[in-house]
Coordinates of C-alpha atoms in Angstrom, one line a residue:
M86 CA 3.0 6.6 16.5
I87 CA 5.2 9.6 17.1
P88 CA 3.6 12.9 18.0
G89 CA 3.0 15.1 14.9
G90 CA 3.6 12.3 12.5
P91 CA 1.1 10.7 10.1
G92 CA -0.7 7.5 10.7
G93 CA 1.1 4.2 10.1
V94 CA 1.0 0.5 11.0
A95 CA 3.0 -0.1 14.1
G96 CA 6.0 -2.4 13.7
P97 CA 7.3 -5.1 16.1
D98 CA 9.2 -4.3 19.2
G99 CA 7.1 -1.1 19.7
A100 CA 8.5 0.7 16.8
A101 CA 6.3 3.2 15.0
G102 CA 5.4 2.7 11.4
A103 CA 5.8 6.3 10.4
I104 CA 8.6 8.8 11.1
P105 CA 7.8 12.5 11.8
G106 CA 7.7 14.6 8.7
G107 CA 7.5 11.5 6.4
P108 CA 4.6 9.8 4.8
A109 CA 2.8 6.9 6.2
G110 CA 4.2 3.4 5.5
E111 CA 4.1 -0.1 6.7
A112 CA 6.6 -1.0 9.4
G113 CA 9.4 -3.3 8.4
P114 CA 10.8 -6.2 10.4
D115 CA 13.0 -5.9 13.4
G116 CA 11.3 -2.6 14.4
A117 CA 12.6 -0.7 11.4
S118 CA 10.2 1.7 9.7
G119 CA 9.2 1.4 6.1
V120 CA 9.6 5.0 5.4
I121 CA 12.7 7.3 5.8
P122 CA 12.3 11.0 6.7
G123 CA 11.9 13.2 3.7
G124 CA 11.7 10.3 1.3
P125 CA 8.8 8.7 -0.6
E126 CA 6.8 5.7 0.6
G127 CA 8.4 2.3 0.1
T128 CA 8.0 -1.2 1.1
A129 CA 10.2 -2.3 4.0
G130 CA 12.9 -4.8 3.2
P131 CA 14.1 -7.7 5.3
G132 CA 16.5 -7.3 8.1
G133 CA 15.1 -3.9 9.0
V134 CA 16.4 -2.2 5.9
S135 CA 13.9 0.2 4.2
G136 CA 13.0 -0.1 0.5
S137 CA 13.3 3.6 -0.1
I138 CA 16.3 5.9 0.2
P139 CA 15.9 9.5 1.5
G140 CA 15.1 11.9 -1.3
G141 CA 15.1 9.2 -3.9
P142 CA 12.3 7.3 -5.6
S143 CA 10.5 4.3 -4.3
G144 CA 12.2 1.0 -5.0
S145 CA 11.8 -2.7 -4.2
A146 CA 13.8 -3.9 -1.2
G147 CA 16.5 -6.4 -2.0
P148 CA 17.2 -9.7 -0.1
D149 CA 19.2 -10.1 3.1
G150 CA 18.7 -6.5 4.2
V151 CA 20.3 -5.0 1.1
Q152 CA 18.6 -2.1 -0.6
G153 CA 17.3 -2.9 -4.0
C154 CA 17.8 -1.1 -7.3
I155 CA 16.4 2.4 -7.6
P156 CA 15.1 3.5 -11.0
G157 CA 17.4 6.0 -12.7
V158 CA 20.0 5.5 -9.9
G159 CA 21.1 1.9 -9.9
C160 CA 21.7 -0.7 -7.2
I161 CA 22.9 0.3 -3.8
G162 CA 24.5 -1.9 -1.2

């Protein structure tokens, strides 16, 4: 947990599940958080890559740490 941030599930390696100013989310693998500052909640992808992109809608995380397709935007990575 980081001071001033919302509650979240703590990730491995001591990483917090939530980032200040962002919504709560489940922590991803390798200590990466499932939520990016200013963005919506999303499911954390493998390899420490988050399933959501800042300012964009929630999307499913792709395999091998690649971000999945985002509705109305397309595939990234």
